[in-house]
């Protein structure tokens, strides 16, 4: 098997993206190795999509607005904004989003970020707890930006966030190292509540390269094993949330939360496909479900095996196309639903993420 | 120290003192020295060890006997010393972690390739004292990775990693800058790290701020 390191892509502007060689990456793909994503390239189409996203959801001072949730912002949106602007080579927007994120959400003590900002409240950040998906996206974007733009403050901030993730957001259960959804509130004493969509698998190789610690490999390995078990209902789909006891036993439903495959869990197959984990059960099962139910709605109740009423968003359809293609149930799409078609921020963000995943798979 | 495999053993053996970039003050006893312990140190260590082994009931006495500024060391309790014991366990866990583990069968072929790519990215760290030091330090300070719920860094100004399995901890209250006790402990792997403490030294108390 061909082995290769993460640090192989070179920075390029969008206009010359197709001209520069991708050392190592192509060789790895050709040899059948796992996909190791890079954030260092962008097609003209992606840049165009980013410009639409930016105009619709990013304020002049760098706040990414969740238009589907009353105009709040959160660390997830800021992290995605950083990833998208980095991929598009838009450093001005990257800096504006980063400045706002640092100013409003970041804790210098922990390197983590408050998960929610509501401009209608005073103060806008009423809960300093973090959300791990946001912190992973921010850490990944900062570390990659530091490498591509040769800017050490990005790197140092990214390393601090990555360090905070390992310090505060990991927990041992039985023999496994688990990723907590946040620093507080997910340990009941008897067990833990987990969110499988917070396992951002394409980010782990980069984080491991930047902040070497076997904990990253354990998080990935244990996470993959756990997600293969944590599938529920008639269609064996991943749930938005599930519970696990302190001994790391079989996953169960999460107390106080509905057992659903919906807005959170839809990212599980996306991240698996993005990382090239095409035969993972948590990708194959949703892909099989979507193949059989191409018009599936936005949510599935896994407790009673019933489909929800709300139609899937364009971003969800983008993930469906990438997932069914990755799992081999359909051809990989040439194009995905545009950000222009998205009803709101989250649908647009899913569409952008799917486009990044598709680009990493096809290059 | 028992290295996890030949690769790591070779790497550790090649490290010099300079590699570890020890930044302790010259006035303090070098943490890696193996000078014969003085009577006071031996006695204090005995009290400390007995206290720990007895569930920590005597550790307060050990503190108090050498420094009357114990009250400034707010937040410090028997639990803090218990954490030092766990440092050995953390290092033992790290040794285990540094040994490449086979991918679980449940992750599939693509999963195995993916995990191998991460391990490849980590491999350079095994040769780097600085990276090893950061890992040990992170684990001592991390609740999830084996450390304490309340971070040592909240209380202590300096925690240096002397080697992958040995730490030196300066018990200076970072908030008050009051040296309650200067204690350099070299830890070795579990299960009884304190039996193999290499050096113990008391530091002269400093005035309160």
XYZ file of C-alpha atoms in Angstrom:
572
model
C 0.000 0.000 0.000
C 1.291 3.402 -0.853
C 1.893 5.528 2.198
C 1.974 9.268 2.092
C 1.911 12.167 4.412
C -0.698 14.828 4.764
C 1.624 17.729 4.041
C 1.722 17.417 0.345
C -0.489 20.025 -1.243
C 0.823 23.422 -2.138
C -1.143 26.626 -2.039
C -2.493 27.825 -5.290
C -4.834 30.515 -6.331
C -8.116 29.450 -7.864
C -6.999 30.548 -11.271
C -4.050 28.167 -11.361
C -5.553 25.328 -9.432
C -5.598 22.943 -12.341
C -2.023 23.688 -13.360
C -0.111 22.789 -10.254
C 0.826 19.228 -9.437
C -0.602 17.479 -6.425
C 2.388 15.634 -5.102
C 1.539 12.439 -3.329
C -2.201 12.802 -3.395
C -2.740 11.492 -6.890
C -0.247 8.736 -6.289
C -2.114 7.742 -3.182
C -5.468 7.660 -4.891
C -4.065 5.748 -7.816
C -2.734 3.140 -5.451
C -6.102 2.766 -3.801
C -5.073 4.479 -0.598
C -7.540 6.323 1.592
C -8.475 9.818 0.583
C -6.633 12.373 2.633
C -8.372 15.650 1.983
C -6.610 18.885 1.436
C -8.172 22.299 1.624
C -5.710 23.796 -0.777
C -7.521 23.822 -4.061
C -10.640 25.249 -5.541
C -12.355 25.087 -8.866
C -13.767 28.187 -10.437
C -17.174 26.714 -9.763
C -16.436 26.398 -6.070
C -15.215 29.970 -5.926
C -18.452 31.041 -7.539
C -20.449 29.003 -5.042
C -18.499 30.533 -2.196
C -19.251 34.019 -3.441
C -22.945 33.198 -3.399
C -22.674 31.721 0.078
C -20.738 34.750 1.297
C -23.227 37.223 -0.110
C -26.175 35.394 1.431
C -24.887 34.341 4.834
C -21.738 36.266 5.828
C -21.943 39.785 7.224
C -19.343 42.421 6.464
C -17.730 41.916 9.829
C -17.388 38.167 9.364
C -20.397 36.710 11.144
C -21.919 33.659 9.448
C -25.658 33.938 9.934
C -27.880 30.907 10.414
C -30.887 32.181 8.548
C -32.917 29.109 9.412
C -32.569 29.671 13.139
C -33.572 33.242 13.748
C -30.339 34.806 12.586
C -28.142 33.383 15.285
C -24.548 32.377 14.671
C -22.515 29.507 16.029
C -19.060 28.029 16.028
C -20.116 25.468 13.434
C -21.034 28.189 10.948
C -17.877 30.135 11.655
C -15.806 27.003 11.186
C -17.510 26.169 7.926
C -17.064 29.747 6.773
C -13.347 29.476 7.443
C -13.132 26.181 5.554
C -15.042 27.529 2.564
C -13.137 30.804 2.313
C -9.839 28.973 2.674
C -10.734 26.548 -0.083
C -11.797 29.472 -2.268
C -8.537 31.282 -1.583
C -10.444 34.260 -0.206
C -8.097 35.421 2.519
C -9.887 38.687 3.139
C -13.084 36.868 4.038
C -11.128 34.287 6.005
C -9.604 37.031 8.140
C -12.918 38.757 8.706
C -14.606 35.542 9.767
C -11.661 34.682 11.981
C -11.585 38.117 13.607
C -15.273 37.916 14.454
C -14.907 34.366 15.744
C -11.951 35.273 17.941
C -13.646 38.358 19.264
C -17.042 36.907 20.032
C -16.625 33.176 20.606
C -13.060 32.166 21.364
C -11.750 31.343 24.816
C -8.041 32.120 24.989
C -7.784 29.890 28.019
C -9.054 26.714 26.383
C -8.729 27.467 22.670
C -12.347 26.375 22.291
C -15.312 28.449 21.148
C -18.688 29.237 22.609
C -21.199 27.404 20.518
C -23.966 29.960 20.144
C -24.271 33.717 19.495
C -27.673 35.325 19.551
C -27.603 39.013 18.605
C -30.985 39.556 20.239
C -29.652 38.687 23.683
C -27.482 40.682 26.010
C -24.871 39.407 26.196
C -25.160 37.565 22.877
C -23.187 34.630 24.238
C -25.183 33.318 27.158
C -23.664 29.833 27.235
C -19.906 29.448 27.060
C -20.063 25.714 26.421
C -18.572 24.654 23.107
C -19.738 22.448 20.247
C -17.117 20.007 19.076
C -18.106 20.083 15.406
C -17.434 23.797 15.328
C -14.099 23.483 17.088
C -12.935 20.695 14.802
C -13.786 22.738 11.719
C -12.072 25.821 13.128
C -8.932 23.916 14.136
C -8.697 22.237 10.744
C -9.197 25.486 8.856
C -6.659 27.391 10.947
C -3.972 24.739 10.695
C -4.425 24.445 6.952
C -4.501 28.215 6.531
C -1.277 28.518 8.486
C 0.404 26.030 6.229
C -0.935 27.365 2.961
C -0.526 31.037 3.686
C 2.606 30.617 5.785
C 1.051 32.574 8.624
C 2.136 31.369 12.013
C -0.619 32.972 14.081
C -3.184 30.864 12.231
C -1.163 27.767 13.020
C -0.739 28.612 16.664
C -4.423 29.368 17.122
C -5.321 26.152 15.343
C -2.957 24.143 17.499
C -4.439 25.700 20.626
C -7.914 24.668 19.533
C -6.720 21.179 18.605
C -5.038 20.926 21.971
C -8.252 22.018 23.640
C -10.152 19.315 21.781
C -7.821 16.609 23.050
C -7.761 18.044 26.546
C -11.403 18.757 27.142
C -13.465 16.888 24.573
C -12.181 13.347 24.814
C -13.136 10.738 27.326
C -12.293 7.110 27.869
C -15.110 4.606 28.032
C -14.004 1.054 28.432
C -11.063 0.719 26.116
C -12.240 3.403 23.727
C -11.433 7.075 23.424
C -14.624 8.959 22.625
C -15.285 12.425 21.263
C -17.668 14.368 23.444
C -20.048 16.794 21.713
C -19.050 19.516 24.152
C -17.016 20.094 27.270
C -20.024 20.148 29.549
C -23.392 18.474 29.714
C -22.771 15.188 27.947
C -21.591 13.071 30.867
C -24.540 11.871 32.901
C -22.419 9.981 35.370
C -23.699 6.666 34.112
C -22.645 7.264 30.551
C -22.215 9.722 27.741
C -24.348 11.317 25.048
C -22.598 11.412 21.699
C -23.241 12.945 18.303
C -21.815 10.794 15.499
C -21.854 13.673 13.031
C -19.258 15.478 15.125
C -16.683 12.914 13.996
C -15.247 14.972 11.160
C -13.105 12.207 9.715
C -11.499 14.204 6.903
C -10.035 16.553 9.502
C -8.257 13.982 11.650
C -5.260 13.319 9.367
C -4.465 17.027 9.217
C -4.855 17.471 12.944
C -2.667 14.448 13.630
C 0.036 15.807 11.365
C -0.041 19.227 12.982
C -0.379 18.168 16.609
C 1.081 14.687 16.783
C -0.663 12.544 19.324
C -1.880 8.977 19.006
C -5.140 10.201 20.483
C -6.183 11.357 16.994
C -5.711 7.884 15.600
C -7.595 6.440 18.561
C -10.436 8.895 18.134
C -10.683 7.965 14.474
C -10.316 4.239 15.025
C -12.664 4.041 17.974
C -15.069 6.411 16.252
C -15.218 4.278 13.132
C -15.822 1.165 15.213
C -18.470 2.919 17.270
C -20.292 4.345 14.264
C -20.485 0.912 12.705
C -22.435 -0.182 15.782
C -24.462 2.966 16.371
C -27.057 2.393 13.671
C -30.688 2.040 14.461
C -34.097 1.166 13.146
C -35.263 -0.761 10.143
C -32.749 0.909 7.835
C -29.749 0.762 10.194
C -29.219 4.498 9.990
C -27.011 6.631 12.208
C -28.914 8.721 14.734
C -28.435 12.399 15.445
C -27.622 11.482 19.035
C -27.057 8.269 20.929
C -25.948 7.161 24.348
C -23.191 4.880 25.572
C -22.364 3.697 29.057
C -19.104 4.308 30.840
C -17.836 0.854 29.993
C -18.233 1.578 26.292
C -21.010 -0.948 25.800
C -23.515 -1.109 22.992
C -24.901 2.240 21.823
C -28.448 3.032 22.899
C -30.882 5.860 22.447
C -29.864 9.134 24.036
C -31.944 10.061 27.046
C -34.220 12.989 26.362
C -33.547 13.089 22.641
C -35.563 11.675 19.787
C -33.974 8.814 17.903
C -33.787 10.398 14.477
C -31.729 10.360 11.350
C -31.990 13.973 10.331
C -30.157 17.273 10.157
C -27.166 16.257 12.269
C -26.714 12.636 11.248
C -26.899 13.444 7.560
C -23.296 14.582 7.914
C -22.160 11.100 8.975
C -22.166 9.583 5.479
C -20.799 12.826 4.068
C -17.726 12.852 6.286
C -17.140 9.143 5.714
C -17.372 9.584 1.954
C -15.135 12.648 2.122
C -12.458 10.624 3.903
C -12.743 7.787 1.396
C -14.302 5.364 3.861
C -16.600 4.005 1.208
C -17.251 0.607 2.725
C -18.132 1.844 6.193
C -21.572 0.658 7.323
C -22.586 4.150 8.436
C -22.098 5.299 4.854
C -23.419 2.217 3.097
C -26.651 2.067 5.101
C -27.778 5.647 4.413
C -26.695 5.309 0.795
C -28.749 2.146 0.465
C -31.687 3.850 2.140
C -31.465 6.841 -0.184
C -31.058 4.646 -3.216
C -34.307 2.910 -2.339
C -35.985 6.173 -1.277
C -34.608 8.969 -3.466
C -37.351 11.294 -2.308
C -36.721 10.609 1.362
C -37.594 13.505 3.652
C -35.332 15.459 5.954
C -35.883 13.175 8.919
C -36.529 9.556 9.723
C -37.858 8.429 13.084
C -35.662 5.479 13.922
C -37.745 4.380 16.889
C -40.897 3.708 14.876
C -39.370 3.478 11.389
C -41.435 6.300 9.932
C -40.468 8.978 7.489
C -40.918 12.584 8.516
C -42.952 15.235 6.747
C -40.396 17.922 5.914
C -38.777 17.519 2.512
C -35.048 17.107 2.342
C -33.155 20.305 1.587
C -30.968 20.794 -1.471
C -27.932 20.380 0.751
C -29.210 17.020 1.909
C -29.751 15.995 -1.687
C -26.154 16.953 -2.415
C -25.029 14.630 0.364
C -27.328 11.906 -0.933
C -25.686 12.094 -4.349
C -22.154 11.978 -3.001
C -23.002 9.148 -0.601
C -24.748 6.901 -3.116
C -21.887 7.481 -5.510
C -19.229 6.709 -2.910
C -20.995 3.543 -1.830
C -21.245 2.366 -5.409
C -25.023 2.499 -5.726
C -24.894 5.223 -8.370
C -22.433 7.109 -10.491
C -20.666 9.992 -8.882
C -22.449 13.208 -9.866
C -20.780 15.700 -12.154
C -22.449 18.574 -10.390
C -24.296 19.033 -7.139
C -27.182 21.299 -6.177
C -25.986 24.877 -6.043
C -25.897 27.061 -2.981
C -28.255 29.250 -4.921
C -30.972 26.619 -4.487
C -30.554 26.399 -0.716
C -33.381 27.684 1.417
C -31.201 28.609 4.344
C -27.707 28.653 5.788
C -27.562 25.002 6.805
C -28.696 23.655 3.476
C -26.150 25.883 1.748
C -23.410 24.766 4.120
C -24.178 21.104 3.470
C -24.043 21.786 -0.245
C -20.653 23.479 0.084
C -19.299 20.630 2.192
C -20.566 18.087 -0.339
C -18.861 19.997 -3.128
C -15.582 19.926 -1.212
C -15.941 16.208 -0.595
C -16.732 15.542 -4.230
C -13.745 17.583 -5.375
C -11.404 15.702 -3.057
C -12.695 12.413 -4.351
C -12.476 13.190 -8.043
C -9.162 14.997 -8.249
C 11.504 3.100 31.296
C 10.436 0.327 29.086
C 10.161 1.542 25.535
C 7.095 0.358 23.652
C 9.048 -1.111 20.813
C 12.481 -1.141 19.324
C 11.795 1.893 17.211
C 10.930 4.029 20.180
C 13.666 2.552 22.321
C 16.202 3.573 19.746
C 14.728 7.019 19.511
C 14.687 7.573 23.250
C 18.219 6.292 23.673
C 19.471 8.811 21.188
C 18.069 11.797 23.032
C 20.492 13.909 24.972
C 19.757 16.221 27.835
C 19.778 19.072 25.377
C 16.997 17.426 23.443
C 14.757 17.785 26.394
C 15.548 21.491 26.660
C 15.286 21.494 30.380
C 14.468 25.001 31.484
C 14.567 24.612 35.225
C 16.425 27.284 37.146
C 20.034 26.581 37.853
C 19.408 27.157 41.542
C 17.040 24.250 41.662
C 18.148 20.677 41.769
C 18.305 19.279 38.288
C 15.331 16.956 38.012
C 17.307 14.249 36.320
C 20.107 14.179 38.897
C 20.528 11.127 41.009
C 22.194 12.677 44.002
C 21.785 10.810 47.270
C 18.743 12.127 49.051
C 19.316 14.130 52.183
C 17.792 13.106 55.467
C 15.083 15.738 55.240
C 14.187 14.680 51.743
C 14.066 11.049 52.698
C 11.880 11.828 55.692
C 9.561 14.041 53.704
C 9.296 11.493 50.973
C 8.435 8.841 53.489
C 5.666 10.999 54.939
C 4.450 11.834 51.472
C 4.436 8.255 50.314
C 2.719 7.006 53.444
C 0.160 9.744 53.125
C -0.591 8.856 49.564
C -0.758 5.186 50.228
C -2.991 5.811 53.197
C -5.477 7.586 51.068
C -3.915 10.974 51.347
C -4.731 11.614 54.964
C -1.196 12.590 55.874
C -0.285 14.654 52.889
C -1.578 17.828 54.436
C 0.790 17.255 57.297
C 3.612 16.824 54.841
C 2.826 20.146 53.274
C 2.378 21.917 56.532
C 5.576 20.649 58.002
C 7.688 22.369 55.402
C 5.757 25.485 54.668
C 3.294 27.513 56.617
C 1.817 29.029 53.488
C -0.410 26.076 52.995
C -3.438 28.323 53.272
C -2.308 30.229 50.179
C -2.380 27.042 48.233
C -6.105 27.153 47.941
C -7.626 24.415 45.922
C -4.770 22.104 46.678
C -5.744 19.009 48.473
C -4.865 15.410 48.777
C -6.418 15.003 45.363
C -3.637 17.020 43.800
C -1.088 14.541 44.970
C -3.193 11.724 43.745
C -2.913 13.268 40.327
C 0.838 12.935 40.473
C 0.421 9.236 40.850
C -1.791 9.229 37.817
C 0.992 10.856 35.846
C 2.757 7.534 35.860
C -0.360 5.895 34.593
C -0.646 8.512 31.900
C 2.858 7.761 30.760
C 2.130 4.065 30.745
C -0.914 4.731 28.598
C 1.186 6.830 26.279
C 3.705 4.041 25.888
C 0.871 1.807 24.892
C -0.524 4.405 22.539
C 2.805 4.967 20.861
C 2.857 1.363 19.829
C 0.996 1.088 16.566
C -2.242 -0.750 17.145
C -3.880 -2.845 14.444
C -7.038 -1.360 12.984
C -10.218 -3.003 14.258
C -11.723 -5.395 11.768
C -15.009 -3.513 11.932
C -13.582 -0.445 10.192
C -13.194 -2.283 6.882
C -10.462 -2.128 4.288
C -10.896 1.556 3.539
C -10.905 2.290 7.251
C -7.654 0.424 7.695
C -6.051 2.464 4.915
C -7.398 5.664 6.406
C -6.020 4.828 9.851
C -2.695 3.875 8.335
C -2.488 7.299 6.752
C -3.008 8.903 10.141
C -0.370 6.696 11.709
C 2.007 7.675 8.956
C 1.378 11.321 9.730
C 2.096 10.641 13.371
C 5.258 8.680 12.812
C 7.566 11.647 12.807
C 6.390 12.518 16.281
C 7.803 9.337 17.692
C 11.256 10.639 16.926
C 10.728 14.072 18.433
C 11.387 14.739 22.102
C 9.412 17.958 21.864
C 6.371 16.147 20.509
C 6.611 13.442 23.143
C 6.926 16.078 25.829
C 3.837 17.861 24.557
C 1.895 14.618 24.534
C 2.801 13.729 28.091
C 2.052 17.230 29.270
C -1.279 17.277 27.498
C -2.271 13.992 29.051
C -1.377 15.056 32.535
C -3.469 18.141 32.044
C -6.298 16.517 30.142
C -9.378 15.114 31.808
C -10.229 12.977 28.801
C -6.823 11.576 28.168
C -6.177 10.410 31.685
C -5.407 13.546 33.617
C -7.327 15.322 36.294
C -10.715 16.971 36.081
C -9.232 20.149 37.436
C -6.100 21.019 35.567
C -2.762 21.107 37.277
C -2.009 24.201 35.252
C -4.627 26.052 37.244
C -2.382 25.790 40.255
C 1.161 25.142 39.212
C 3.398 27.357 37.203
C 5.682 24.751 35.699
C 5.243 21.173 34.722
C 8.166 19.866 32.748
C 8.439 16.562 31.020
C 11.817 15.113 31.723
C 11.306 12.032 29.648
C 8.292 10.187 28.301
C 7.755 8.594 31.667
C 9.152 11.170 34.037
C 7.745 14.525 35.000
C 9.025 17.326 37.156
C 6.388 19.444 38.784
C 7.068 22.731 40.488
C 4.424 23.135 43.142
C 4.262 26.888 42.936
C 0.828 28.368 43.146
C 0.524 30.230 39.876
C -2.056 32.631 41.248
C -0.158 33.835 44.297
C 3.322 32.933 43.132
C 3.795 31.465 46.564
C 6.055 28.519 46.637
C 4.358 26.160 48.985
C 6.699 23.405 48.252
C 9.187 22.850 45.520
C 9.068 19.280 44.652
C 10.674 17.606 41.746
C 9.318 14.184 41.153
C 10.458 11.763 38.568
C 7.744 9.355 37.747
C 8.056 6.022 36.203
C 5.371 3.821 34.970
C 2.518 2.444 36.994
C 1.648 0.660 39.175
C 3.814 2.127 41.933
C 5.584 5.117 40.531
C 6.437 6.672 43.868
C 8.646 3.786 44.830
C 10.969 4.861 42.072
C 11.183 8.574 42.649
C 14.655 9.642 41.674
C 14.901 12.969 43.313
C 13.085 14.972 45.886
C 14.000 18.498 46.884
C 12.427 21.159 48.987
C 12.464 24.683 47.711
C 12.868 27.717 49.900
C 9.496 29.332 50.485
C 9.054 32.722 48.903
C 7.197 35.645 50.427
C 3.545 36.026 49.695
C 2.573 38.510 47.072
